[in-house]
Short mmCIF file of C-alpha atoms in Angstrom, two decimals:
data_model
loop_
_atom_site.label_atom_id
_atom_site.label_comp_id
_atom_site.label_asym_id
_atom_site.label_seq_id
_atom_site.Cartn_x
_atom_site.Cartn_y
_atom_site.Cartn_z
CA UNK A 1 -21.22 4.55 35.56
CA UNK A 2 -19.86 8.12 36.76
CA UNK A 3 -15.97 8.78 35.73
CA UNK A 4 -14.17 9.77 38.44
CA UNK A 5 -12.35 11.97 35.65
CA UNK A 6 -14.23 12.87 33.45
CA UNK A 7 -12.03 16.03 32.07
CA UNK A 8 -11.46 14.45 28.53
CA UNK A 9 -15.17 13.92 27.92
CA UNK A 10 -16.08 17.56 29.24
CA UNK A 11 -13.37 19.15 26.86
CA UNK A 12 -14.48 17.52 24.03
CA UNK A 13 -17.65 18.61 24.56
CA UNK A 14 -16.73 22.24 24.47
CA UNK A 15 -17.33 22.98 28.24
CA UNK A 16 -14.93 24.94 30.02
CA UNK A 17 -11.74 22.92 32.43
CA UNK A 18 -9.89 23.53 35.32
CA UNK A 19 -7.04 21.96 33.36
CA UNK A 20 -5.85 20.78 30.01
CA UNK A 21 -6.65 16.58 29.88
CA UNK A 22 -3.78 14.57 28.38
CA UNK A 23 -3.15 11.06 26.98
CA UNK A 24 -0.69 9.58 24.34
CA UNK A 25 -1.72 7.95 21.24
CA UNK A 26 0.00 4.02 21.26
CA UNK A 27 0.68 4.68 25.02
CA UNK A 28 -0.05 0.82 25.68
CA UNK A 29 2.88 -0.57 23.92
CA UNK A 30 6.30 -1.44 24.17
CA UNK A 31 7.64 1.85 26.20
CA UNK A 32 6.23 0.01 29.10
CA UNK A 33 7.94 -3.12 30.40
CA UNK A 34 4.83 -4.34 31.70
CA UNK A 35 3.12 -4.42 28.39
CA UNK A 36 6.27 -6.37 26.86
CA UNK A 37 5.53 -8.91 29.55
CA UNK A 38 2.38 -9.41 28.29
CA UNK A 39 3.22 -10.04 24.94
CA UNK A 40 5.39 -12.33 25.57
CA UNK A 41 2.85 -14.50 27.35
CA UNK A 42 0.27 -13.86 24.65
CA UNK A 43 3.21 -15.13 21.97
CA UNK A 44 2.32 -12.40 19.40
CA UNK A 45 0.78 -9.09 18.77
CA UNK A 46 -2.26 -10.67 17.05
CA UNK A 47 -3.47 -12.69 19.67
CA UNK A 48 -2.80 -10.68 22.14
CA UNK A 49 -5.34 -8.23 20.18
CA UNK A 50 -7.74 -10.70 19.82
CA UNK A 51 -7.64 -12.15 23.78
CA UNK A 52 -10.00 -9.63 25.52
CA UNK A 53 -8.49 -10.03 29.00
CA UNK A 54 -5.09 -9.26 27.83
CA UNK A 55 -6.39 -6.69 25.80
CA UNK A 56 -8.01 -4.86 28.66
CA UNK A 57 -4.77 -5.13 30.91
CA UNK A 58 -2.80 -3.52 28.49
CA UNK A 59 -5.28 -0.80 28.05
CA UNK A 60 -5.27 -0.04 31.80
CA UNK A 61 -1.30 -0.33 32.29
CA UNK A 62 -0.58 3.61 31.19
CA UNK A 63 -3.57 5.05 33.64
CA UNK A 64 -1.52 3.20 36.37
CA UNK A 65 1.87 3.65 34.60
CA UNK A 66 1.53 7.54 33.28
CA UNK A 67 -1.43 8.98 34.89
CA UNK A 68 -2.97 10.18 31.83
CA UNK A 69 -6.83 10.97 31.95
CA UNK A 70 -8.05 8.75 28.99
CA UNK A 71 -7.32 5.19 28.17
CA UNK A 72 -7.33 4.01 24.70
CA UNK A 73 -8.69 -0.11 23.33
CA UNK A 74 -5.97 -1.80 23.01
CA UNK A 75 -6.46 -3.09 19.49
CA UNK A 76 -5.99 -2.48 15.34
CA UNK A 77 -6.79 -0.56 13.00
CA UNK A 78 -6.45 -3.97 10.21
CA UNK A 79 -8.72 -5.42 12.10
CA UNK A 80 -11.91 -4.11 10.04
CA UNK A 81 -10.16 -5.36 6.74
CA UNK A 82 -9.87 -8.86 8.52
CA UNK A 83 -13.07 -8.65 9.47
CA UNK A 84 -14.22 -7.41 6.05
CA UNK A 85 -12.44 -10.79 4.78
CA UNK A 86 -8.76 -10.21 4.13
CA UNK A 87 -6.59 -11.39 6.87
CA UNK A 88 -3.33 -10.04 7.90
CA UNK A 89 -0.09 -10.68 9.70
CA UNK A 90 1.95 -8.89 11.92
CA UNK A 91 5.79 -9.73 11.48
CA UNK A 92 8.67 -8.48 13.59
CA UNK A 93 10.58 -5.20 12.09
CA UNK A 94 8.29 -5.52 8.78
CA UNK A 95 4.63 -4.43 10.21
CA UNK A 96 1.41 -5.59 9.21
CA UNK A 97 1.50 -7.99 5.57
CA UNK A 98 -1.74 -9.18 3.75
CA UNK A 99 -1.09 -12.73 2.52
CA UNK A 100 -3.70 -11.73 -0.44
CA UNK A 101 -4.46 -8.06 -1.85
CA UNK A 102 -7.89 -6.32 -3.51
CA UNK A 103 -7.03 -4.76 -6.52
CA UNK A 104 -9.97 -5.04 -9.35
CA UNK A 105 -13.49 -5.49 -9.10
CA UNK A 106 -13.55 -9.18 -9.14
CA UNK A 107 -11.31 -8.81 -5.99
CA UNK A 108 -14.19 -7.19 -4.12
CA UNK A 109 -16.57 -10.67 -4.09
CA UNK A 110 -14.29 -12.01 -1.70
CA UNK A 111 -15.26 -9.14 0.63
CA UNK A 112 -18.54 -8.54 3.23
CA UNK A 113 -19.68 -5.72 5.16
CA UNK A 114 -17.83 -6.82 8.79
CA UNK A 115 -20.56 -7.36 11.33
CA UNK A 116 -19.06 -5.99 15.16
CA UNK A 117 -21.05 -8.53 16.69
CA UNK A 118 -19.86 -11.70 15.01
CA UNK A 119 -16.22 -10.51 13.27
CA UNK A 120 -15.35 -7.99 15.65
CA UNK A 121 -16.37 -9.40 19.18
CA UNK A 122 -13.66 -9.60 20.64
CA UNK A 123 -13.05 -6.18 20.38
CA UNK A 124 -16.37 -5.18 22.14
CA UNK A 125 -16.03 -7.79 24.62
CA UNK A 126 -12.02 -6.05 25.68
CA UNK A 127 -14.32 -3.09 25.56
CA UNK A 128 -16.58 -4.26 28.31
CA UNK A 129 -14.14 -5.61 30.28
CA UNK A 130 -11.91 -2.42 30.21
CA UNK A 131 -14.73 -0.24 31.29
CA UNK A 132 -15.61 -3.10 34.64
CA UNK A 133 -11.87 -2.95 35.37
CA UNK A 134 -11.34 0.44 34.98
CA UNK A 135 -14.36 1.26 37.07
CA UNK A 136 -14.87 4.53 36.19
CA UNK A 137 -11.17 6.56 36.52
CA UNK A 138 -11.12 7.77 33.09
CA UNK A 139 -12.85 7.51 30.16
CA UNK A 140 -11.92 4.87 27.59
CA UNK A 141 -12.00 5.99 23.84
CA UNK A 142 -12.72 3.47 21.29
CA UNK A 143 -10.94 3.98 17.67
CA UNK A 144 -11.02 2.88 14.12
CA UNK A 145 -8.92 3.92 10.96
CA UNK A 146 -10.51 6.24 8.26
CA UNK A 147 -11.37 4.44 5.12
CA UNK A 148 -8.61 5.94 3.20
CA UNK A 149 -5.86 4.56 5.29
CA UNK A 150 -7.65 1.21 5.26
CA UNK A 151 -8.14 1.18 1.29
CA UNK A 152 -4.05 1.80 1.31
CA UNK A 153 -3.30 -1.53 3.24
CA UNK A 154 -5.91 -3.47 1.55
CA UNK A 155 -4.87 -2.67 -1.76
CA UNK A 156 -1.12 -2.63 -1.04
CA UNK A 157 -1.03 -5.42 1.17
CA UNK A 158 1.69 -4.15 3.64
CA UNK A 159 3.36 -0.42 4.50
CA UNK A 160 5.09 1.84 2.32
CA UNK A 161 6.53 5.19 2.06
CA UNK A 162 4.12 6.27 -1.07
CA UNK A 163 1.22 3.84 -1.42
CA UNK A 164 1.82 3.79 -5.11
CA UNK A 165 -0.56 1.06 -5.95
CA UNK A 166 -3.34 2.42 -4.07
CA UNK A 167 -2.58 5.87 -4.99
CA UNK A 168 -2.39 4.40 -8.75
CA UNK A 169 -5.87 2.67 -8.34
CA UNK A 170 -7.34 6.18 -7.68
CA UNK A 171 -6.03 7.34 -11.14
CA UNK A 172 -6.53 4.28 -13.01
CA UNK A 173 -9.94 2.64 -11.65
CA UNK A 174 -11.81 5.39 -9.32
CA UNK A 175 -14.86 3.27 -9.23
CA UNK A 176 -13.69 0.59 -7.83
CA UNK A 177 -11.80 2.84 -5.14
CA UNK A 178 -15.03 4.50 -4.39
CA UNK A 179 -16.95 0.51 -4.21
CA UNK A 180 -14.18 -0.59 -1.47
CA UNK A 181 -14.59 2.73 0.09
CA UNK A 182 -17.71 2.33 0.46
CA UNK A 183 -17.27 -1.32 2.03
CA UNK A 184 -14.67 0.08 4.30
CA UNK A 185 -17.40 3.02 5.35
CA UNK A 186 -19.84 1.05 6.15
CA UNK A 187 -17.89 -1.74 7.96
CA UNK A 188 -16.65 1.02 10.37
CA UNK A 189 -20.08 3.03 10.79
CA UNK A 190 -21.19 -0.83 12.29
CA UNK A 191 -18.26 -0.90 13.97
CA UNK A 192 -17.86 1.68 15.74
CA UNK A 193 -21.23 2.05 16.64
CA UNK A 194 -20.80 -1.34 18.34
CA UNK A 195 -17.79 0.32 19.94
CA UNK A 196 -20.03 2.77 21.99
CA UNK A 197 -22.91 -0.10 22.62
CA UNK A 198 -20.35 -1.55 24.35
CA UNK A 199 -18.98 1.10 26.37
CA UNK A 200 -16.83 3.35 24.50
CA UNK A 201 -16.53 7.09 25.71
CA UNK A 202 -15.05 8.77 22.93
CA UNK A 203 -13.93 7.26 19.36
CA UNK A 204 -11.19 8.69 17.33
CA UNK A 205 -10.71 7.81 13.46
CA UNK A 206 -6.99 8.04 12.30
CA UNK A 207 -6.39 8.47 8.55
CA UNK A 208 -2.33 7.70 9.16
CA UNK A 209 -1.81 8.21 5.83
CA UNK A 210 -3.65 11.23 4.75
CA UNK A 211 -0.63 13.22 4.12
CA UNK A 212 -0.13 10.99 0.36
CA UNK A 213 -3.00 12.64 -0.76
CA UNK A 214 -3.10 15.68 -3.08
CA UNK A 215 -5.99 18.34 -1.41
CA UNK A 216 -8.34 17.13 -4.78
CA UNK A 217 -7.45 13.52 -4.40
CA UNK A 218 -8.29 14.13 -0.11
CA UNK A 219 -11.64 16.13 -0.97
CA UNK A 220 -12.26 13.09 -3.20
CA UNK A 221 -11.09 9.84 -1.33
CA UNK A 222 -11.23 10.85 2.42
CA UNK A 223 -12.90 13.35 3.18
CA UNK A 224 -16.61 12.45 1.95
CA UNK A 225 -16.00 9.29 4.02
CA UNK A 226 -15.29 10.46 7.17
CA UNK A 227 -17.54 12.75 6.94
CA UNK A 228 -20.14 10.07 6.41
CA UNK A 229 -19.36 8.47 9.72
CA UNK A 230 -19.17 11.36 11.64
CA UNK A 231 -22.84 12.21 10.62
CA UNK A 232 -23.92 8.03 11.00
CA UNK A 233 -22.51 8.07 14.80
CA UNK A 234 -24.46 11.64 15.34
CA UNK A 235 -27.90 10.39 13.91
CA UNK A 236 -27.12 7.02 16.11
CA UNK A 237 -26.57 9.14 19.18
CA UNK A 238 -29.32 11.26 18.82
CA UNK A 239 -31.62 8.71 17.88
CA UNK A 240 -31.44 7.66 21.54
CA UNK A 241 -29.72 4.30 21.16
CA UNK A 242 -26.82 5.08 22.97
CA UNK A 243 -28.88 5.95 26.76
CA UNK A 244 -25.99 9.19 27.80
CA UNK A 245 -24.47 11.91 26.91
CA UNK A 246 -23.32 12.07 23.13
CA UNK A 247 -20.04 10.57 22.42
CA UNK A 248 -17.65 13.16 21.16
CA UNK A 249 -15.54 12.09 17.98
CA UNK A 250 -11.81 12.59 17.13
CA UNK A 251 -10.65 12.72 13.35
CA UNK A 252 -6.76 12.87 13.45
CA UNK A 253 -5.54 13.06 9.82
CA UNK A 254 -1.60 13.21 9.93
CA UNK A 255 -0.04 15.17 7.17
CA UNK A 256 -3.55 16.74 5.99
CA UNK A 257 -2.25 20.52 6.87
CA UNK A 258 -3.93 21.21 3.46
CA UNK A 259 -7.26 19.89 4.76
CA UNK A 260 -7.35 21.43 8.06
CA UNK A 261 -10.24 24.41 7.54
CA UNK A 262 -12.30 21.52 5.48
CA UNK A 263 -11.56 19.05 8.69
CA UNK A 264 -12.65 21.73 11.00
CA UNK A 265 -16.58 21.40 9.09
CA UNK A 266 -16.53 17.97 9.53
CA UNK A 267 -19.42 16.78 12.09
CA UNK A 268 -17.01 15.97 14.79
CA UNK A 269 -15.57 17.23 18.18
CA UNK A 270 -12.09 17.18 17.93
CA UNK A 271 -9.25 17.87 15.17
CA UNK A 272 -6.13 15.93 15.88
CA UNK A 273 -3.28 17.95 14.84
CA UNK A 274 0.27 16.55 13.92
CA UNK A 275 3.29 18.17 14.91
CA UNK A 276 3.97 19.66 11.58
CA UNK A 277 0.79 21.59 12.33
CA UNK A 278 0.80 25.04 13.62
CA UNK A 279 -0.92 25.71 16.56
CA UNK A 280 -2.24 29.03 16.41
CA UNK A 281 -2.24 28.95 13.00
CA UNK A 282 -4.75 26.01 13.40
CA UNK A 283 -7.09 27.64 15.30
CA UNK A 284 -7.70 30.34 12.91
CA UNK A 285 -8.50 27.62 10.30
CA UNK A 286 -10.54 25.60 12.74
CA UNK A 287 -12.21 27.92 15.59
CA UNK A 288 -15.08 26.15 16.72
CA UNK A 289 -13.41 22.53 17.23
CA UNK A 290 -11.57 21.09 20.20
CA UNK A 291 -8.02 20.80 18.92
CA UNK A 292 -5.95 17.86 20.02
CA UNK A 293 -1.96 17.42 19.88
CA UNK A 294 0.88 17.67 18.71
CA UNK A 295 3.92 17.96 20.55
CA UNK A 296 6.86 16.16 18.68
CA UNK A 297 7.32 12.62 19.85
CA UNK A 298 11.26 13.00 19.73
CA UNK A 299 10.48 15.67 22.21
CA UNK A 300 10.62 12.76 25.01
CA UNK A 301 14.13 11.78 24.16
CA UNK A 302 15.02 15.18 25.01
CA UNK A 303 16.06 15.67 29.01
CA UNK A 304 13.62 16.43 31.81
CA UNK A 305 14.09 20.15 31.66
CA UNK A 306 13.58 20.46 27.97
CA UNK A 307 10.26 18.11 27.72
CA UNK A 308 8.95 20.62 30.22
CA UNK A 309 10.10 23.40 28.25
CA UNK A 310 8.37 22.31 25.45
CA UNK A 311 5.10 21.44 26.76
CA UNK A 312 5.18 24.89 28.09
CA UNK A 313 5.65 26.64 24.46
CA UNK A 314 2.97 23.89 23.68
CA UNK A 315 0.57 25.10 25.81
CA UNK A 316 1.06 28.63 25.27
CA UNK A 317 0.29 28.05 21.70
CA UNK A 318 -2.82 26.09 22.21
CA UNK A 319 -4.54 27.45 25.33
CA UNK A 320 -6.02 26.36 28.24
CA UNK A 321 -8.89 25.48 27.24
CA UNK A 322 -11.10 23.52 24.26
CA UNK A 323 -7.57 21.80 23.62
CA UNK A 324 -6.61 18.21 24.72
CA UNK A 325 -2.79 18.09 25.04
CA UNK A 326 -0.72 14.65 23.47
CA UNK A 327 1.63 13.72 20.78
CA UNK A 328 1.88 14.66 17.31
CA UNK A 329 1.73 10.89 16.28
CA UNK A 330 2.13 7.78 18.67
CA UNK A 331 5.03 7.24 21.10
CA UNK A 332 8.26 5.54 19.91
CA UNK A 333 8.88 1.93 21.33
CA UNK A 334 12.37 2.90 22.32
CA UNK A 335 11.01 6.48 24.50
CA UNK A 336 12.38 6.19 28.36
CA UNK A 337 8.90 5.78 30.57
CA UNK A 338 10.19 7.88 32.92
CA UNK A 339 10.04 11.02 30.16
CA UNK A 340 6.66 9.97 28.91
CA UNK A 341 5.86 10.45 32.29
CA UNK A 342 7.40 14.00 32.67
CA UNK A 343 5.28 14.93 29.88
CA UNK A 344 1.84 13.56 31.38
CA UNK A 345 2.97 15.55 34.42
CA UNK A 346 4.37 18.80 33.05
CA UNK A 347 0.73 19.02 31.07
CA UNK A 348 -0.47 18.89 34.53
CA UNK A 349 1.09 21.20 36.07
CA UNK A 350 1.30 23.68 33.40
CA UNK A 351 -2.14 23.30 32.16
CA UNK A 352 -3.74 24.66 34.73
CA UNK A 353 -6.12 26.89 33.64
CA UNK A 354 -6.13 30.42 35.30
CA UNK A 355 -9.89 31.31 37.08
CA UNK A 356 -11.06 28.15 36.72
CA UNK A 357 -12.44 25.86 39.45
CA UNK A 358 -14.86 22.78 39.21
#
């Protein structure tokens, strides 16, 4: 199918762009009323996740809603460890909670590599149906969490500020971290491979919770795996399963300013950036990468005239061009939709890029 808009996918390719593409990471969500409505029919977050038609029209509600030029699968990143074996709930004003943990090596027998097909089809089938509906206005990028941030939930069974018992299982038992890192790996190398079968224009991987990690502990626990995806999606691509272009991948790790040069050799497309992340200083440590990000999400509680303001020093900093503009870190439930919107469209208009016409 031809996009319509294709911007996104040319940027992160490395061509050159008549204007700087923009979307918002968690942009389907509860900043839209729409999307609440939705929820509420679906009765919870899970199943609304797991229900592919209400996945897809939650996908496609911030194309219409915001204009942006990407849409993202409106889905999990626990869903690979459910899929893996370990199930999860999501409870109101606590987050995601795993009923059971993995912890020791006897833990890990109650574990499989996930198969897409079978664990995770519902997933690929809000895929397909997102990329009918959407008929070809923007791309859709497909997503997964880095094995890091995935070994933190599994092994700590809910959120937390340190991750002290998975940072205390690196210390204490480092091969069984690397055994369920492995499991994680390869359970999202299947996945998101599946992901593009299925339709998927871009993927991104977000390691949320890089930023616990000392640089040896990262160059140890992270790193290594992502990289290992990167390369598995590459070698899929080029071995001519997927029948287009190659599909350009996004590794956002938030809090990883130590990591950034190391990111920037990682076989992938783009570098999400938080907003803790210097711009310019970014691009000296990673030149030859499409750089996506990072404007502070409290930006948008700011008024119209500053949100401009800001995307303007934003842009400045990054450029006009190999740079895809959107948050530091996802939008905040309580952010007025009519500011998100001034940001979509200030990125517009400012982001035009001088002597460029396609």
């Amino acid at each position: 199918m031809t996009l319509q808009n294709d911007l996104l996918l040319r940027v992160a390719r490395g061509e050159l762009t008549e204007r700087v593409p923009v979307w918002m990471m968690r942009q389907a969500g509860r900043v839209l009323a729409e999307y609440r409505a939705v929820r509420e029919r679906a009765g919870n977050f899970i199943t609304l996740a797991k229900t592919p038609e209400l996945a897809a029209e939650v996908t496609i509600q911030p194309v219409d809603a915001f204009g942006v030029d990407a849409a993202i699968i409106f889905s999990d990143i626990l869903v690979v460890p459910e899929a893996m074996g370990l199930p999860y709930e999501m409870i109101e004003a606590r987050g995601p909670v795993f009923p059971q943990t993995v912890r020791s090596s006897a833990d890990l027998g109650r574990l499989r590599v996930a198969d897409p097909e079978t664990d995770l089809g519902y997933v690929l089938d809000a895929i397909r149906l997102t990329k009918k509906e959407l008929n070809g206005r923007v791309p859709l990028i497909g997503f997964a969490g880095a094995p890091f941030t995935i070994f933190c939930y599994m092994t700590e069974g809910k959120g937390s500020k340190t991750f002290s018992v998975a940072k205390k299982l690196l210390y204490t038992d480092p091969h069984f971290a690397h055994t369920l890192l492995r499991q994680i790996t390869d359970s999202t190398i299947a996945y998101l491979k599946a992901q593009v079968r299925a339709g998927a224009d871009l993927v991104q991987l977000f390691d949320s919770w890089a930023g616990i990690l000392s640089p040896e502990q990262y160059r140890t626990f992270s790193l290594p795996y992502i990289q290992q995806i990167c390369d598995a999606l590459g070698s899929e691509i080029r071995d001519g399963i997927v029948n287009h272009a190659p599909v350009p991948v996004t590794v956002f790790a938030k809090g990883a300013f130590f990591a950034r040069h190391e990111i920037g050799q990682l076989s992938c497309s783009v570098v999400g950036l938080d907003w803790n992340m210097d711009p310019k200083e970014s691009r000296e440590l990673i030149p030859n990468k499409v750089l996506q990000g990072n404007l502070d999400p409290c930006v948008l509680y700011a008024d119209f005239a500053q949100i401009r303001a800001e995307v303007k020093q934003m842009l400045s900093a990054f450029g006009h061009q190999h740079y895809i503009a959107n948050l530091g870190h996802g939008i905040y439930p309580d952010t007025d939709r009519d500011k998100a919107r001034c940001f979509v469209d200030a990125v517009k208009e400012l982001g035009v890029a001088p002597g460029v016409s396609v």
